[in-house]
Every structure is written in C-alpha cells, then in structure tokens.
CSV table of C-alpha atoms and ligand atoms in Angstrom, one decimal:
chain,number,residue,atom,x,y,z
A,89,MET,CA,0.0,0.0,0.0
A,90,GLU,CA,1.2,3.5,-0.8
A,91,GLN,CA,1.9,5.7,2.2
A,92,ILE,CA,1.1,9.4,1.7
A,93,TYR,CA,2.1,11.5,4.7
A,94,LEU,CA,0.1,14.7,4.9
A,95,ASP,CA,0.5,15.4,8.6
A,96,ASN,CA,3.6,17.6,8.3
A,97,ALA,CA,2.3,20.2,10.8
A,98,ALA,CA,2.5,17.4,13.5
A,99,THR,CA,6.0,16.5,12.5
A,100,THR,CA,8.1,16.1,9.4
A,101,PRO,CA,10.2,13.2,8.2
A,102,LEU,CA,13.9,13.6,8.6
A,103,SER,CA,15.5,14.7,5.3
A,104,PRO,CA,18.1,12.4,3.8
A,105,GLN,CA,20.7,15.1,4.5
A,106,VAL,CA,19.7,15.3,8.2
A,107,ILE,CA,19.9,11.5,8.5
A,108,ALA,CA,23.4,11.6,6.9
A,109,ALA,CA,24.5,14.4,9.3
A,110,ILE,CA,23.2,12.6,12.4
A,111,THR,CA,24.6,9.2,11.3
A,112,ALA,CA,28.0,10.7,10.7
A,113,ALA,CA,27.9,12.3,14.1
A,114,MET,CA,26.8,9.2,16.0
A,115,THR,CA,30.3,8.3,17.0
A,116,LEU,CA,30.9,11.8,18.4
A,117,TYR,CA,30.3,11.0,22.0
A,118,ALA,CA,32.2,13.7,23.8
A,119,ASN,CA,30.6,16.3,26.0
A,120,PRO,CA,30.8,19.8,24.5
A,121,SER,CA,31.7,21.1,27.9
A,122,SER,CA,34.8,18.9,28.1
A,123,LEU,CA,38.1,20.8,27.7
A,124,HIS,CA,40.0,18.1,25.8
A,125,GLY,CA,40.2,17.8,22.0
A,126,LEU,CA,37.2,15.6,21.6
A,127,GLY,CA,35.0,17.9,23.7
A,128,LEU,CA,36.1,20.8,21.6
A,129,GLU,CA,35.1,18.9,18.5
A,130,ALA,CA,31.7,18.4,19.9
A,131,GLU,CA,31.5,22.1,20.9
A,132,LYS,CA,32.5,23.1,17.3
A,133,MET,CA,29.6,21.0,15.9
A,134,VAL,CA,27.1,22.6,18.2
A,135,ASP,CA,28.5,26.1,17.3
A,136,ALA,CA,28.2,25.3,13.6
A,137,ALA,CA,24.6,24.2,14.1
A,138,ARG,CA,23.9,27.4,16.0
A,139,GLU,CA,25.3,29.4,13.1
A,140,ASN,CA,23.1,27.6,10.6
A,141,VAL,CA,19.9,28.1,12.6
A,142,ALA,CA,20.8,31.7,13.2
A,143,ARG,CA,21.4,32.3,9.5
A,144,LEU,CA,18.0,30.9,8.6
A,145,LEU,CA,16.4,33.3,11.2
A,146,GLY,CA,18.6,36.2,10.2
A,147,VAL,CA,19.8,36.7,13.8
A,148,SER,CA,23.2,36.4,15.5
A,149,PRO,CA,24.2,33.0,16.8
A,150,ALA,CA,24.7,34.4,20.3
A,151,SER,CA,21.0,35.2,20.4
A,152,LEU,CA,20.0,31.6,20.3
A,153,ILE,CA,19.4,29.2,23.2
A,154,PHE,CA,19.1,25.6,22.2
A,155,THR,CA,16.2,23.8,24.0
A,156,SER,CA,14.4,20.5,23.8
A,157,GLY,CA,11.9,21.9,21.3
A,158,GLY,CA,9.2,24.4,20.8
A,159,THR,CA,7.4,23.6,24.0
A,160,GLU,CA,10.4,24.3,26.1
A,161,ALA,CA,11.3,27.4,24.1
A,162,ASN,CA,7.7,28.8,24.7
A,163,ASN,CA,7.9,28.0,28.4
A,164,LEU,CA,11.4,29.6,28.7
A,165,ALA,CA,10.3,32.7,26.8
A,166,ILE,CA,7.2,33.3,29.0
A,167,LYS,CA,8.2,32.0,32.4
A,168,GLY,CA,11.9,32.9,32.0
A,169,PHE,CA,11.0,36.5,31.1
A,170,LEU,CA,8.5,36.9,34.0
A,171,ALA,CA,11.0,35.4,36.4
A,172,ARG,CA,13.6,38.1,35.4
A,173,SER,CA,11.4,41.2,35.1
A,174,ARG,CA,10.6,43.1,38.2
A,175,GLN,CA,7.5,45.0,37.2
A,176,ARG,CA,4.1,43.3,37.1
A,177,GLY,CA,1.6,44.2,34.4
A,178,ARG,CA,-0.9,42.6,32.1
A,179,LEU,CA,0.0,39.5,30.1
A,180,VAL,CA,-1.6,39.5,26.6
A,181,THR,CA,-1.9,36.5,24.3
A,182,SER,CA,-4.4,35.2,21.7
A,183,ALA,CA,-7.2,32.8,22.0
A,184,ILE,CA,-5.7,30.4,19.4
A,185,GLU,CA,-2.2,29.7,20.7
A,186,HIS,CA,-0.6,26.3,20.9
A,187,PRO,CA,-1.2,24.5,24.3
A,188,SER,CA,2.5,25.1,25.1
A,189,VAL,CA,1.6,28.8,25.4
A,190,LEU,CA,-2.0,28.5,26.4
A,191,GLU,CA,-1.3,26.2,29.4
A,192,VAL,CA,1.6,28.4,30.6
A,193,PHE,CA,-0.8,31.4,30.7
A,194,LYS,CA,-3.4,29.3,32.5
A,195,ASP,CA,-0.9,28.5,35.1
A,196,LEU,CA,0.2,32.1,35.5
A,197,GLU,CA,-3.4,33.2,35.8
A,198,GLN,CA,-3.8,30.8,38.7
A,199,GLN,CA,-0.8,32.4,40.3
A,200,GLY,CA,-2.6,35.7,40.1
A,201,TRP,CA,-1.5,37.3,36.9
A,202,GLU,CA,-4.0,39.2,34.7
A,203,VAL,CA,-4.1,37.4,31.4
A,204,LEU,CA,-6.0,38.8,28.4
A,205,ARG,CA,-6.7,36.5,25.5
A,206,LEU,CA,-7.3,38.4,22.3
A,207,PRO,CA,-10.2,37.3,20.2
A,208,VAL,CA,-9.7,36.4,16.5
A,209,ASP,CA,-11.9,36.9,13.4
A,210,ALA,CA,-13.4,34.2,11.3
A,211,GLN,CA,-10.0,33.6,9.6
A,212,GLY,CA,-8.2,33.3,12.9
A,213,LYS,CA,-6.5,36.6,12.8
A,214,VAL,CA,-6.1,38.6,16.0
A,215,LEU,CA,-8.5,41.5,16.2
A,216,LEU,CA,-6.3,44.6,16.3
A,217,PRO,CA,-8.8,46.9,18.1
A,218,ALA,CA,-8.8,44.3,20.9
A,219,LEU,CA,-5.0,44.5,21.1
A,220,GLU,CA,-5.2,48.3,21.2
A,221,GLU,CA,-7.8,48.1,24.1
A,222,ALA,CA,-5.5,45.7,26.0
A,223,LEU,CA,-2.7,48.2,25.6
A,224,ALA,CA,-4.7,50.9,27.4
A,225,GLN,CA,-3.2,49.5,30.7
A,226,PRO,CA,0.5,48.7,31.3
A,227,VAL,CA,1.4,45.5,29.6
A,228,GLN,CA,4.4,43.4,30.5
A,229,LEU,CA,4.4,40.7,27.9
A,230,VAL,CA,2.6,39.9,24.6
A,231,SER,CA,2.8,36.4,23.2
A,232,ILE,CA,1.3,35.8,19.8
A,233,MET,CA,2.0,33.0,17.4
A,234,ALA,CA,3.2,33.6,13.9
A,235,VAL,CA,1.3,30.7,12.2
A,236,ASN,CA,-1.5,28.7,13.7
A,237,ASN,CA,-0.8,25.0,13.7
A,238,GLU,CA,-4.5,24.0,13.1
A,239,THR,CA,-5.4,26.4,10.3
A,240,GLY,CA,-2.2,27.9,8.9
A,241,THR,CA,-3.5,31.4,9.7
A,242,VAL,CA,-0.7,33.9,9.5
A,243,GLN,CA,-0.9,36.7,12.1
A,244,PRO,CA,-0.4,40.2,10.9
A,245,LEU,CA,2.8,40.4,13.0
A,246,ARG,CA,4.1,43.7,11.5
A,247,GLU,CA,0.9,45.5,12.4
A,248,ILE,CA,0.8,43.8,15.8
A,249,VAL,CA,4.4,44.8,16.6
A,250,SER,CA,3.9,48.4,15.4
A,251,SER,CA,0.7,48.8,17.3
A,252,ILE,CA,2.4,47.6,20.5
A,253,ARG,CA,5.6,49.7,20.0
A,254,ALA,CA,3.5,52.8,19.3
A,255,ARG,CA,1.6,52.5,22.6
A,256,GLN,CA,4.1,50.8,24.9
A,257,PRO,CA,7.6,50.6,23.4
A,258,GLN,CA,9.1,48.6,26.2
A,259,VAL,CA,6.7,45.7,26.1
A,260,CYS,CA,8.4,42.3,25.7
A,261,ILE,CA,7.0,40.6,22.5
A,262,HIS,CA,7.3,36.8,22.2
A,263,VAL,CA,6.3,34.9,19.0
A,264,ASP,CA,5.8,31.2,18.8
A,265,ALA,CA,7.3,30.7,15.3
A,266,VAL,CA,7.3,26.9,15.4
A,267,GLN,CA,4.9,26.7,12.3
A,268,ALA,CA,6.5,29.7,10.6
A,269,LEU,CA,10.2,28.7,10.4
A,270,GLY,CA,10.8,27.6,6.8
A,271,LYS,CA,7.1,27.9,5.9
A,272,ILE,CA,6.8,31.7,5.5
A,273,PRO,CA,9.6,34.4,5.6
A,274,PHE,CA,10.2,34.9,9.3
A,275,HIS,CA,13.0,37.1,10.7
A,276,PRO,CA,12.4,38.0,14.3
A,277,ALA,CA,15.2,40.7,14.6
A,278,GLU,CA,14.0,42.5,11.6
A,279,LEU,CA,10.4,42.2,12.8
A,280,GLY,CA,11.5,43.8,16.1
A,281,VAL,CA,10.2,41.1,18.5
A,282,ASN,CA,12.2,40.2,21.6
A,283,LEU,CA,11.7,36.4,21.8
A,284,ALA,CA,10.8,33.7,19.2
A,285,SER,CA,10.5,30.0,19.5
A,286,VAL,CA,11.4,27.4,16.9
A,287,SER,CA,11.5,23.6,16.7
A,288,ALA,CA,13.7,21.3,14.6
A,289,HIS,CA,11.2,18.5,13.9
A,290,LYS,CA,8.9,20.8,11.9
A,291,ILE,CA,11.6,21.4,9.4
A,292,HIS,CA,12.8,17.8,8.7
A,293,GLY,CA,15.1,17.9,11.7
A,294,PRO,CA,14.9,15.5,14.7
A,295,LYS,CA,12.5,15.6,17.6
A,296,GLY,CA,13.8,16.9,20.9
A,297,ALA,CA,15.7,20.0,19.6
A,298,GLY,CA,14.5,23.5,19.3
A,299,ALA,CA,15.7,27.1,20.1
A,300,LEU,CA,14.6,30.3,21.6
A,301,TYR,CA,15.8,33.5,20.0
A,302,ALA,CA,16.3,36.3,22.6
A,303,ASP,CA,17.3,39.8,21.4
A,304,ARG,CA,18.9,40.3,24.9
A,305,ARG,CA,20.0,37.4,27.0
A,306,ASP,CA,19.4,39.5,30.2
A,307,LEU,CA,15.7,39.4,29.4
A,308,LEU,CA,15.5,35.8,30.8
A,309,LEU,CA,16.2,33.7,33.8
A,310,PRO,CA,16.6,30.0,33.2
A,311,LEU,CA,14.0,27.4,33.9
A,312,LEU,CA,16.7,24.7,34.2
A,313,TRP,CA,19.5,25.4,36.6
A,314,GLY,CA,22.7,23.4,36.8
A,315,GLY,CA,25.9,23.3,34.8
A,316,GLY,CA,25.4,26.6,33.1
A,317,GLN,CA,25.2,25.4,29.5
A,318,GLU,CA,23.8,27.7,26.8
A,319,GLY,CA,25.3,30.7,28.5
A,320,GLY,CA,23.6,29.8,31.7
A,321,LEU,CA,20.1,30.0,30.3
A,322,ARG,CA,19.5,26.2,29.7
A,323,SER,CA,21.5,23.9,31.9
A,324,GLY,CA,21.9,20.2,31.0
A,325,THR,CA,24.4,18.5,28.7
A,326,GLU,CA,23.4,19.5,25.1
A,327,ASN,CA,21.4,17.1,22.9
A,328,VAL,CA,24.4,17.1,20.5
A,329,LEU,CA,23.0,14.8,17.8
A,330,GLY,CA,19.6,16.6,17.9
A,331,ILE,CA,21.3,20.0,17.6
A,332,ILE,CA,23.5,18.8,14.7
A,333,GLY,CA,20.4,17.5,13.0
A,334,PHE,CA,18.6,20.8,13.6
A,335,GLY,CA,21.6,22.7,12.2
A,336,ARG,CA,21.7,20.5,9.0
A,337,ALA,CA,17.9,20.9,8.5
A,338,ALA,CA,18.3,24.7,8.8
A,339,LEU,CA,21.2,24.7,6.4
A,340,GLU,CA,19.2,22.7,3.8
A,341,LEU,CA,16.2,25.0,4.3
A,342,ALA,CA,18.2,28.1,3.8
A,343,LYS,CA,19.6,26.8,0.5
A,344,ASN,CA,16.2,25.7,-0.8
A,345,LEU,CA,13.8,28.1,0.9
A,346,ASP,CA,12.3,29.8,-2.2
A,347,ALA,CA,12.1,26.6,-4.2
A,348,ASN,CA,10.4,24.8,-1.2
A,349,LEU,CA,7.9,27.6,-0.8
A,350,THR,CA,7.0,27.5,-4.5
A,351,HIS,CA,6.8,23.7,-4.5
A,352,VAL,CA,4.6,23.6,-1.4
A,353,GLY,CA,2.4,26.4,-2.8
A,354,LYS,CA,1.9,24.3,-5.9
A,355,LEU,CA,0.9,21.3,-3.9
A,356,ARG,CA,-1.6,23.4,-2.0
A,357,SER,CA,-3.1,24.8,-5.3
A,358,ARG,CA,-3.3,21.4,-6.8
A,359,PHE,CA,-5.0,20.0,-3.7
A,360,LEU,CA,-7.5,22.9,-3.6
A,361,ASN,CA,-8.3,22.3,-7.3
A,362,GLY,CA,-8.9,18.7,-6.6
A,363,LEU,CA,-11.4,19.5,-3.9
A,364,GLN,CA,-13.6,21.4,-6.3
A,365,GLY,CA,-16.8,19.7,-6.8
A,366,LEU,CA,-16.7,17.9,-3.5
A,367,SER,CA,-19.1,19.0,-0.7
A,368,CYS,CA,-16.5,20.6,1.6
A,369,LYS,CA,-15.5,24.0,3.0
A,370,VAL,CA,-11.9,25.3,3.1
A,371,ILE,CA,-11.4,26.9,6.5
A,372,SER,CA,-7.8,28.0,6.1
A,373,PRO,CA,-7.6,31.6,4.8
A,374,ALA,CA,-6.4,32.1,1.2
A,375,ASP,CA,-3.4,34.0,2.6
A,376,GLY,CA,-2.5,31.4,5.1
A,377,ALA,CA,0.8,29.5,5.3
A,378,PRO,CA,1.0,27.2,2.3
A,379,HIS,CA,1.8,24.1,4.2
A,380,ILE,CA,-1.5,23.8,6.2
A,381,LEU,CA,-5.0,23.4,4.8
A,382,ALA,CA,-8.0,22.9,7.2
A,383,VAL,CA,-11.0,21.6,5.3
A,384,SER,CA,-14.4,20.7,6.6
A,385,PHE,CA,-16.5,17.9,5.2
A,386,PRO,CA,-19.9,18.8,6.8
A,387,GLY,CA,-22.0,15.8,7.6
A,388,PHE,CA,-18.9,13.6,8.2
A,389,ARG,CA,-16.9,13.2,11.4
A,390,GLY,CA,-13.3,14.3,11.1
A,391,GLU,CA,-12.0,11.3,13.1
A,392,VAL,CA,-14.0,8.9,11.0
A,393,LEU,CA,-12.6,10.4,7.8
A,394,LEU,CA,-9.1,10.3,9.3
A,395,GLN,CA,-9.3,6.6,10.1
A,396,ALA,CA,-10.8,5.7,6.7
A,397,LEU,CA,-8.0,7.6,4.9
A,398,SER,CA,-5.4,6.0,7.2
A,399,ALA,CA,-6.7,2.6,6.2
A,400,HIS,CA,-5.8,3.6,2.6
A,401,GLY,CA,-2.3,4.8,3.7
A,402,VAL,CA,-3.2,8.6,3.6
A,403,TYR,CA,-2.2,10.1,6.9
A,404,VAL,CA,-3.8,13.4,8.0
A,405,SER,CA,-4.9,15.0,11.2
A,406,THR,CA,-8.2,16.2,12.6
A,407,GLY,CA,-6.6,19.5,13.5
A,408,ALA,CA,-9.3,21.9,14.7
A,409,ALA,CA,-12.0,19.3,14.7
A,410,CYS,CA,-13.9,18.4,17.9
A,411,SER,CA,-11.3,17.2,20.3
A,412,GLY,CA,-10.6,16.3,23.8
A,413,LYS,CA,-13.6,15.7,25.9
A,414,LYS,CA,-16.7,14.4,24.1
A,415,GLY,CA,-18.3,17.0,21.8
A,416,GLN,CA,-15.9,19.8,22.8
A,417,LEU,CA,-14.8,22.1,20.0
A,418,SER,CA,-11.1,22.8,19.7
A,419,HIS,CA,-10.2,26.2,21.2
A,420,VAL,CA,-9.2,27.4,17.7
A,421,ALA,CA,-12.5,26.3,16.1
A,422,GLU,CA,-14.4,27.9,18.9
A,423,ALA,CA,-12.4,31.2,18.7
A,424,MET,CA,-13.0,31.4,14.9
A,425,GLY,CA,-16.7,30.9,15.5
A,426,LEU,CA,-17.1,27.7,13.6
A,427,ASP,CA,-20.4,25.9,14.1
A,428,ARG,CA,-20.4,22.4,15.5
A,429,GLU,CA,-21.0,20.6,12.2
A,430,THR,CA,-18.3,22.5,10.4
A,431,ALA,CA,-15.8,21.9,13.2
A,432,GLY,CA,-16.8,18.3,13.7
A,433,GLY,CA,-16.0,17.6,10.0
A,434,LEU,CA,-12.6,19.2,9.9
A,435,LEU,CA,-9.5,17.6,8.6
A,436,ARG,CA,-6.0,19.2,8.5
A,437,PHE,CA,-3.9,18.4,5.5
A,438,SER,CA,-0.3,19.6,5.9
A,439,PHE,CA,2.3,19.4,3.3
A,440,SER,CA,6.1,19.5,3.1
A,441,ALA,CA,8.7,20.0,0.4
A,442,LEU,CA,9.2,16.2,0.4
A,443,ASN,CA,5.6,15.6,-0.8
A,444,THR,CA,5.1,15.2,-4.6
A,445,GLU,CA,2.3,16.2,-6.9
A,446,ALA,CA,1.6,12.5,-7.6
A,447,GLU,CA,1.1,12.0,-3.8
A,448,ILE,CA,-1.4,14.9,-3.8
A,449,GLU,CA,-3.3,13.3,-6.7
A,450,TYR,CA,-3.3,9.9,-5.0
A,451,ALA,CA,-4.6,11.5,-1.7
A,452,LEU,CA,-7.3,13.3,-3.6
A,453,HIS,CA,-8.4,10.1,-5.3
A,454,LYS,CA,-8.6,8.4,-1.9
A,455,ILE,CA,-10.5,11.3,-0.3
A,456,ARG,CA,-13.1,11.0,-3.1
A,457,GLN,CA,-13.3,7.3,-2.7
A,458,VAL,CA,-13.6,7.4,1.1
A,459,LEU,CA,-16.3,10.1,0.9
A,460,GLN,CA,-18.3,8.0,-1.5
A,461,GLU,CA,-18.0,4.9,0.6
A,462,LEU,CA,-19.0,6.7,3.8
A,463,ALA,CA,-21.8,8.6,2.0
A,464,PHE,CA,-23.1,5.3,0.7
A,465,VAL,CA,-23.1,3.9,4.3
A,466,GLN,CA,-24.8,7.1,5.5
A,467,GLY,CA,-27.1,7.3,2.5
A,468,ARG,CA,-26.1,10.8,1.5
A,469,SER,CA,-24.5,12.7,-1.5
A,470,THR,CA,-20.8,13.8,-1.6
A,471,ARG,CA,-21.6,16.7,-3.9
B,12,PLP,C1,2.6,26.3,17.0
B,12,PLP,C2,3.4,25.3,17.8
B,12,PLP,N1,4.0,25.7,18.9
B,12,PLP,C3,4.7,24.8,19.6
B,12,PLP,C4,4.8,23.5,19.3
B,12,PLP,C5,5.5,22.6,20.2
B,12,PLP,O1,6.8,22.2,19.6
B,12,PLP,P1,7.5,20.9,20.1
B,12,PLP,O2,6.8,19.7,19.5
B,12,PLP,O3,8.9,21.0,19.5
B,12,PLP,O4,7.6,20.9,21.5
B,12,PLP,C6,4.1,23.0,18.2
B,12,PLP,C7,4.1,21.6,17.8
B,12,PLP,O5,3.1,21.1,17.3
B,12,PLP,C8,3.4,24.0,17.4
B,12,PLP,O6,2.7,23.6,16.3
C-alpha cells in the first residue's frame, strides 16, 4: 500500500541530508563542555549548528538558546521573562495559541497574573482593536503565534508589533514561530520582536531539539539550573545529535527556501483544485501559510474520515475538529466561531517539500473514494 504523509504540521520526516549528518555524528560522543580535543570537536559541531539556525532566522548565533523543542522554548520565553522582570503588568496572548503557550498562561493566571486572550476573526486573525484596548493598561508581555498550527492562519505580526511599540515601546514581545520557520519568511530581529520559539522536527530535523531567540539574553532567567550550558540559560548536557540535525535541517532549508515555498504552494493549489466539486469547505484563509489546509466535510466526522484515509495509507490530522472531551470544540474552532457541524467535519492536511504532486493526486483520489464509501453507508450525497 502506498503511504502518503500529509501530517507535516504534526512533524516532518527527517530529510536524507539530516539523516546523513546525524549518522556521521553518531560516533561523536564527547561532552561539548569537556576541555579536551574531543570535547572541543563536539562544541564546534554545536556552534556550527547554531550558526546555521541563526542564518536561517537572520539573527546572531549568540542570540539563540538551544532547547528540547518548541514547548520548552515557549515555556522559557514566557516563564523565563517573568522570572527576570521586576515589574508586574498585564499579560496578553491570543485565544488560538498552541497548548505550550495557552497552558503556561493558564498556570500564570492561577498564580494571580492578569491574562488577556485576544479574540480572532473568522479567519483566525487577532482583532487589532482588541489589542489596542488591551494596551490601554500597562502590559508586560505579549505572546502571539506567527502561524496557527491548526489552520495555517498567518498573524499580521508587522501591524501587531507596530501597534504595540506605538503605545508601549518597552513591552516584551514573544512569537511562537514553530509553524513559521521555513514555511513563510520569518526574521524576528528585523520584525522587532524580543523572543521567538522554533523547533527542529517541523523542518525535517529531529524531535527533541529547538531554540529560543532572545534579542537580549538578560531578558531571561533559566527554567533549568545546573551546569550553566547555553550561556547559563539552559543547563543540561546538550542534545548534540539533535542539535547537529537541527543545524543541518536549517542549512538545507536556507539553501532551498524559495524553491520549497514555491513547491509547497503548488501542492496546495493542486489540492485545492482537486477538492472542487466535493461538498467541503476550506477553513484556512487564502493568505494562510502554504503548508496547512484545514478543510471541513460537513455531515462527516473528522475522526471517521481520518481513520478511513489512514486505512488507505493517507495520513492526515483532525486539527481543529472536535477534540478532547466528548463533543468539545477545539479552542481554535471555537475562537473562529465555527459551528459544530463544520468543526466536527474538519481535517487538517499539511504538506512539506518532500511531498510530490503525484502524492497529492493519490490522496485526492482516496479522499473522493472514502467520501463516496461513507456517503453510501450514511445514505447521502458527496456533492
Ligand atoms: C505552533 C506550535 N507551537 C509549539 C509546538 C511545540 O513544539 P515541540 O513539539 O517542538 O515541543 C508546536 C508543535 O506542534 C506547534 O505547532
């Protein structure tokens, strides 16, 4: 059976170049903190990886702190910043963040912080007037994601940053850029944000490696204390192989960024064309990140479609469909105002540069087939 992987927003396969780089480094067992020659060799590999990730982001290598992934980078950004800063003001985020941001704010709220969650429009974009209203009081930190992981919605970060800086220039701005890196142009220093989180396994690197960009290292206190690695901001012996894989993934991406974006954009268009004539509703905005398409098949359950497609070797996700507790809408679907039927029938198709047009055609063929089979069982039309 063919296997078509269209769940690249969950994680991406390792690229052949990353596999080669990690394989070659497998025998490099030294601790980068060791002072002998082997230790220095390991340290050099970590430094080279840092340079590659920094180049992709357009930042200085010294501004990157390697972490265990996007979740840790988000936690370090928000909790590390609040641990360091003395003042106490409002915390502002959006209603559609990834759980690694949402849950941190929930915890802070329980500790007595005032947390404002900005509403979004039907496309999932933060409502700027709500941000302006939030900034009427002193704000300490704003954390808004660059690209939503369920719908691909790209936030208008330029407008958001200039709105914040015009009203309260000193506010710390954090961006969860895990779904932006390599998917849309994203350069945190040029954008003028203070902190940005990225993750290796979304760009064909390994799981368990990520980074936080910090424009000033003295913005943060560490979450993990110990041997003082990563300039004291993230203790613990480095995940050397993971970091090397991350660096290689970043290097490959930097070389092929434009070609990848064009290719993934083509896959998306082809997929959208193939959906024409089917009874479905595209939820992702037309100007969303090219790698994510949330599509609802009203009258069908997302999880049923997912399993039926999986049985045909087509792997997708339910994304913003009903999730968690029975009948509960995902927080993203709810914030975008999707009705129950639309949200319940959602599937998330997510592409990578490793997918081919032939795979898209095959997936479309299977989608049509599965819809017909299920419609037959349910006694309904697919058109
Ligand atoms: C937007 C976003 N932020 C954060 C994360 C967490 O990253 P990691 O899996 O590296 O912890 C993800 C992963 O799905 C994500 O999509």
